[in-house]
Coordinates of C-alpha atoms in Angstrom, one line a residue:
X1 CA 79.8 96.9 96.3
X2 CA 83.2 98.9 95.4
X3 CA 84.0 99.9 92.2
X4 CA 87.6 98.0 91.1
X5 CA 90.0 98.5 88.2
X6 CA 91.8 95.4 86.7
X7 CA 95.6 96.5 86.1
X8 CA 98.4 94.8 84.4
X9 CA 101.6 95.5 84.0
X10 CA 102.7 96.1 80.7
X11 CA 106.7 97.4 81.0
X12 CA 109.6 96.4 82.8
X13 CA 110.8 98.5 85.7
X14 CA 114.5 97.7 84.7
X15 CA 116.6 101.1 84.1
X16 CA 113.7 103.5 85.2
X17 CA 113.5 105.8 87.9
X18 CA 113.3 104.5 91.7
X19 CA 109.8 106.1 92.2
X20 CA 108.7 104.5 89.1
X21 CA 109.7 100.8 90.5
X22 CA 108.3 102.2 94.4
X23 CA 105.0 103.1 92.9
X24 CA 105.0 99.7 90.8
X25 CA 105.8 97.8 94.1
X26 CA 102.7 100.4 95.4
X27 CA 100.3 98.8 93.4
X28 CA 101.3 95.1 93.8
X29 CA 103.1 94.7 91.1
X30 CA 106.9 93.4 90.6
X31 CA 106.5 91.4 87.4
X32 CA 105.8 91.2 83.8
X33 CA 102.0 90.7 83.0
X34 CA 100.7 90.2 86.1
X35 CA 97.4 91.5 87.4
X36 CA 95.9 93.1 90.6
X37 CA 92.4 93.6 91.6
X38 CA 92.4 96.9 93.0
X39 CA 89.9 98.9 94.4
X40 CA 89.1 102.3 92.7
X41 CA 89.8 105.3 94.5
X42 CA 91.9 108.1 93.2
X43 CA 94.9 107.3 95.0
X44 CA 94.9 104.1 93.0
X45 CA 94.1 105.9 89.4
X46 CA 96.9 108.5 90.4
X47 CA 99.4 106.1 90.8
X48 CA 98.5 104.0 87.5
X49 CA 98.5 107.9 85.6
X50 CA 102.0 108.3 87.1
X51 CA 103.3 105.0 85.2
X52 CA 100.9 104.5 82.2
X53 CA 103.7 103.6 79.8
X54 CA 104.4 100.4 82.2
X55 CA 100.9 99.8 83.3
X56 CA 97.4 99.6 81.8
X57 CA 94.1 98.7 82.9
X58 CA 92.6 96.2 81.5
X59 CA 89.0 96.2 83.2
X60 CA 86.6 98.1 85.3
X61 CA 84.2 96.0 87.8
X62 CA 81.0 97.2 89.6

């Protein structure tokens, strides 16, 4: 079984940076407080270190 990361999103993407929305829209995510199942690889955790102030995870499965 795959190791997965539980990620919510925390901040709004309104007045940031494109590739701060782009990497939001990356993950799944396009509005506040919802979460995605996503599997863990460090593509995935790279993209959630890029945006941590509008993102956080909230568990870790497997």
């Amino acid at each position: 079984m795959a190791k997965t990361i539980v990620v919510k999103q925390i901040g709004s993407p309104i007045r940031r940076p494109a590739i701060q929305r782009q990497t939001l829209i990356g993950l799944g995510l396009n509005k506040m407080h919802k979460t995605r199942e996503l599997e863990d690889t460090p593509a995935v955790r790279g993209m959630v270190n890029k945006i941590p102030h509008l993102v956080e995870i909230i568990e870790e499965r497997g």
